[in-house]
Short mmCIF file of C-alpha atoms and ligand atoms in Angstrom, two decimals:
data_model
loop_
_atom_site.label_atom_id
_atom_site.label_comp_id
_atom_site.label_asym_id
_atom_site.label_seq_id
_atom_site.Cartn_x
_atom_site.Cartn_y
_atom_site.Cartn_z
CA MET I 1 6.53 -17.63 3.28
CA CYS I 2 2.64 -18.55 3.59
CA GLY I 3 1.02 -21.74 4.78
CA ILE I 4 -1.08 -24.44 3.60
CA VAL I 5 -2.66 -27.21 5.75
CA GLY I 6 -5.00 -30.11 5.36
CA TYR I 7 -6.52 -33.02 7.29
CA VAL I 8 -8.61 -36.16 6.44
CA GLY I 9 -9.23 -38.64 9.05
CA GLU I 10 -11.46 -39.54 11.88
CA LYS I 11 -11.17 -36.60 14.16
CA GLU I 12 -12.73 -33.33 14.20
CA ALA I 13 -10.66 -31.46 11.54
CA LEU I 14 -11.19 -27.83 12.31
CA PRO I 15 -9.31 -27.69 15.59
CA ILE I 16 -6.42 -29.47 14.03
CA ILE I 17 -6.45 -26.99 10.97
CA LEU I 18 -6.53 -24.06 13.40
CA LYS I 19 -3.70 -25.31 15.50
CA ALA I 20 -1.55 -25.89 12.50
CA LEU I 21 -2.24 -22.54 11.09
CA LYS I 22 -1.19 -20.86 14.52
CA ARG I 23 1.99 -22.92 14.39
CA ILE I 24 3.08 -21.54 11.07
CA GLU I 25 2.05 -18.09 11.87
CA TYR I 26 5.58 -16.87 12.43
CA ARG I 27 6.22 -17.09 8.79
CA GLY I 28 4.02 -14.01 8.22
CA TYR I 29 0.82 -13.65 6.34
CA ASP I 30 -1.90 -11.09 5.39
CA SER I 31 -5.07 -13.04 5.43
CA CYS I 32 -6.23 -16.38 6.17
CA GLY I 33 -9.16 -18.97 5.57
CA VAL I 34 -10.45 -22.63 6.09
CA LEU I 35 -12.98 -24.74 4.71
CA VAL I 36 -14.55 -27.72 6.47
CA GLN I 37 -16.25 -30.55 4.53
CA ASN I 38 -19.18 -32.79 5.90
CA GLN I 39 -21.34 -35.16 4.03
CA GLY I 40 -21.84 -32.95 1.08
CA LYS I 41 -21.69 -29.68 2.82
CA MET I 42 -18.86 -27.10 2.64
CA MET I 43 -18.33 -24.54 5.19
CA GLY I 44 -15.71 -21.99 4.90
CA HIS I 45 -14.40 -18.80 6.53
CA LYS I 46 -11.88 -16.12 5.62
CA GLU I 47 -10.39 -13.28 7.49
CA VAL I 48 -7.93 -10.44 6.63
CA GLY I 49 -5.58 -10.37 9.59
CA ALA I 50 -4.60 -12.60 12.39
CA ILE I 51 -5.29 -16.33 12.71
CA ASP I 52 -6.51 -15.51 16.32
CA CYS I 53 -9.56 -13.59 14.48
CA LEU I 54 -10.34 -16.69 12.48
CA ILE I 55 -10.23 -18.74 15.70
CA SER I 56 -12.54 -16.26 17.45
CA SER I 57 -14.96 -16.22 14.55
CA LEU I 58 -15.04 -19.83 14.33
CA SER I 59 -15.32 -20.65 18.10
CA GLU I 60 -18.95 -21.15 17.89
CA SER I 61 -19.38 -21.94 14.18
CA GLY I 62 -20.24 -25.49 14.74
CA TYR I 63 -18.18 -26.42 11.71
CA GLU I 64 -18.17 -29.98 12.18
CA GLY I 65 -16.33 -32.61 9.84
CA LYS I 66 -13.47 -34.77 9.36
CA ILE I 67 -12.06 -33.21 6.30
CA ALA I 68 -10.71 -29.76 6.09
CA ILE I 69 -8.12 -27.32 4.47
CA GLY I 70 -6.55 -24.09 5.56
CA HIS I 71 -4.37 -21.35 4.22
CA SER I 72 -2.42 -18.33 5.40
CA ARG I 73 -1.84 -16.03 2.44
CA TRP I 74 0.94 -13.78 1.45
CA ALA I 75 -0.60 -11.96 -1.45
CA THR I 76 1.42 -12.08 -4.69
CA HIS I 77 -1.66 -11.44 -7.12
CA GLY I 78 -4.35 -9.14 -5.72
CA ALA I 79 -4.64 -7.16 -2.66
CA PRO I 80 -4.80 -8.72 0.99
CA THR I 81 -8.70 -8.72 0.98
CA GLU I 82 -11.34 -11.29 2.29
CA ILE I 83 -12.35 -12.16 -1.36
CA ASN I 84 -8.67 -12.78 -2.24
CA ALA I 85 -8.07 -14.92 0.66
CA HIS I 86 -8.00 -18.66 0.06
CA PRO I 87 -9.90 -21.01 -0.53
CA HIS I 88 -11.01 -20.12 -3.87
CA PHE I 89 -13.86 -21.79 -5.80
CA ASP I 90 -15.33 -22.85 -9.10
CA CYS I 91 -18.46 -21.09 -10.40
CA ASN I 92 -20.72 -23.52 -8.63
CA GLY I 93 -18.87 -23.34 -5.24
CA GLU I 94 -18.27 -27.05 -5.35
CA ILE I 95 -14.53 -27.12 -5.85
CA ALA I 96 -12.40 -25.35 -3.29
CA VAL I 97 -8.62 -24.83 -3.65
CA VAL I 98 -5.99 -23.50 -1.35
CA HIS I 99 -2.68 -22.82 -3.16
CA ASN I 100 0.79 -21.51 -2.23
CA GLY I 101 2.93 -20.46 -5.04
CA ILE I 102 2.41 -18.44 -8.35
CA ILE I 103 0.56 -19.19 -11.60
CA GLU I 104 2.37 -17.21 -14.01
CA ASN I 105 0.08 -17.64 -17.01
CA TYR I 106 -3.05 -17.16 -15.15
CA GLN I 107 -4.03 -14.06 -17.36
CA SER I 108 -3.84 -15.92 -20.49
CA ILE I 109 -5.79 -18.94 -19.15
CA LYS I 110 -8.43 -16.55 -17.90
CA GLU I 111 -8.72 -15.00 -21.38
CA GLY I 112 -8.44 -18.28 -23.22
CA VAL I 113 -9.79 -21.45 -21.96
CA LEU I 114 -11.77 -19.95 -19.13
CA SER I 115 -13.15 -16.87 -21.02
CA ASP I 116 -16.76 -17.97 -19.96
CA CYS I 117 -16.14 -18.05 -16.42
CA ILE I 118 -16.91 -15.47 -13.96
CA PHE I 119 -14.07 -14.56 -11.41
CA LYS I 120 -14.70 -13.41 -7.96
CA SER I 121 -10.99 -12.66 -6.98
CA GLU I 122 -8.07 -10.88 -8.34
CA THR I 123 -5.79 -13.88 -7.60
CA ASP I 124 -3.87 -16.15 -10.00
CA THR I 125 -5.11 -19.16 -7.89
CA GLU I 126 -8.76 -18.88 -8.83
CA VAL I 127 -8.04 -20.38 -12.27
CA ILE I 128 -7.25 -23.68 -10.61
CA PRO I 129 -10.84 -24.55 -9.39
CA HIS I 130 -12.38 -23.29 -12.68
CA LEU I 131 -9.89 -25.42 -14.55
CA ILE I 132 -10.74 -28.43 -12.62
CA ASN I 133 -14.58 -27.81 -13.17
CA LEU I 134 -13.76 -27.50 -16.87
CA SER I 135 -11.92 -30.83 -16.98
CA LEU I 136 -14.73 -32.60 -14.93
CA LYS I 137 -17.27 -31.20 -17.49
CA ARG I 138 -15.23 -32.48 -20.34
CA LYS I 139 -14.55 -35.89 -18.73
CA LEU I 140 -18.03 -36.84 -17.30
CA SER I 141 -21.51 -37.12 -18.54
CA PRO I 142 -24.00 -34.53 -17.18
CA THR I 143 -25.51 -37.51 -15.10
CA GLU I 144 -22.15 -38.46 -13.74
CA LEU I 145 -21.37 -34.86 -13.06
CA TYR I 146 -24.35 -33.87 -10.99
CA SER I 147 -24.79 -37.38 -9.21
CA GLY I 148 -23.04 -35.77 -6.07
CA GLU I 149 -20.79 -39.14 -6.02
CA LEU I 150 -17.67 -38.29 -7.84
CA ASN I 151 -14.99 -40.75 -7.13
CA ALA I 152 -11.34 -40.40 -6.17
CA MET I 153 -9.82 -41.39 -9.73
CA GLN I 154 -12.45 -38.98 -11.56
CA ILE I 155 -11.42 -36.00 -9.23
CA LYS I 156 -7.59 -36.86 -9.55
CA GLU I 157 -7.76 -36.97 -13.27
CA ALA I 158 -9.54 -33.92 -13.67
CA VAL I 159 -7.09 -32.12 -11.35
CA LYS I 160 -4.15 -33.70 -13.31
CA GLU I 161 -5.63 -32.34 -16.58
CA ALA I 162 -6.24 -28.93 -14.92
CA LEU I 163 -2.73 -28.64 -13.76
CA SER I 164 -1.28 -29.53 -17.31
CA TYR I 165 -2.47 -25.84 -18.33
CA LEU I 166 -0.34 -24.06 -15.57
CA ARG I 167 3.06 -22.56 -15.69
CA GLY I 168 4.63 -21.58 -12.44
CA SER I 169 4.74 -23.04 -9.03
CA TYR I 170 2.28 -24.47 -6.68
CA ALA I 171 1.31 -26.59 -3.70
CA ILE I 172 -2.43 -27.14 -3.77
CA LEU I 173 -5.21 -29.02 -1.92
CA VAL I 174 -8.47 -29.45 -3.47
CA ALA I 175 -11.72 -30.47 -1.77
CA VAL I 176 -14.70 -31.29 -3.75
CA LYS I 177 -18.37 -31.12 -2.56
CA GLY I 178 -19.52 -34.62 -1.70
CA PHE I 179 -16.07 -36.23 -2.06
CA ASP I 180 -14.72 -37.73 1.19
CA GLY I 181 -11.05 -36.92 0.58
CA LEU I 182 -8.72 -34.22 -0.63
CA VAL I 183 -6.42 -34.13 -3.59
CA ALA I 184 -2.91 -32.72 -3.28
CA ALA I 185 -0.34 -31.74 -5.78
CA ARG I 186 2.80 -29.95 -5.93
CA LYS I 187 5.34 -28.46 -8.48
CA GLU I 188 8.32 -26.34 -7.24
CA SER I 189 6.39 -25.35 -4.03
CA PRO I 190 6.84 -27.55 -1.07
CA LEU I 191 3.98 -29.91 0.46
CA ILE I 192 4.60 -32.61 3.12
CA LEU I 193 2.16 -35.55 3.63
CA GLY I 194 1.94 -37.08 7.07
CA VAL I 195 0.52 -40.35 7.42
CA GLY I 196 -1.13 -41.48 10.63
CA ASP I 197 -3.34 -44.39 11.65
CA ARG I 198 -6.30 -44.02 9.27
CA GLU I 199 -5.70 -40.07 8.96
CA PHE I 200 -3.56 -37.82 6.64
CA PHE I 201 -2.00 -34.48 7.33
CA PHE I 202 -0.87 -32.05 4.74
CA GLY I 203 1.23 -29.06 5.38
CA PHE I 204 3.83 -26.55 4.53
N1 LIG L 301 -0.41 -16.54 -5.62
C1 LIG L 301 -1.54 -16.84 -4.66
C2 LIG L 301 -2.30 -15.53 -4.19
O1 LIG L 301 -1.57 -14.40 -4.47
C3 LIG L 301 -0.89 -17.51 -3.51
C4 LIG L 301 -0.03 -16.86 -2.53
C5 LIG L 301 0.49 -17.56 -1.51
O2 LIG L 301 1.46 -18.39 -1.82
O3 LIG L 301 0.30 -17.41 -0.25
O4 LIG L 301 -3.22 -15.78 -3.57
#
């Protein structure tokens, strides 16, 4: 089984995420990726192959931030390539998603409600950030949408609506540019929340 990890707190998030990915490495995976969020900047990196490659590529990255997500992928839809590795993004590159599981109806979503979107990957996962973006656009005025200050409730509601389109299994972590938090959700795939002293850990 592949892995999903996330951190929100007061510590540097990247070392925590890399250590967590290393810990679940024994399960097997074909590619991996991380995203660090810091005051409206999203910095990500993906690798085909070992977590150690990710660690050495990022050793001098300067990716600092207190919020991060990470993923080790076991491909179900799309070859094990860098483009297909997680996280996946919406068209604007502002909504990032890591996902464990399988979205069974992703093809009909792509051809239906997301027929205007340009997809970069072959994965089932990529419909999720695009659907969240669609829900945000439907729910918010353009001024709210582009203010760069979306609040937790607005994002949570958009994620909820996006998930209502999905058939299949998922554990997801969602990072949104400018939002100081993560949204997590699961259905049929496991996801665990650890609550520390002013910090939260997500994993499976
Ligand atoms: N179905 C997704 C993919 O192929 C997620 C696979 C996984 O759980 O690692 O990218």
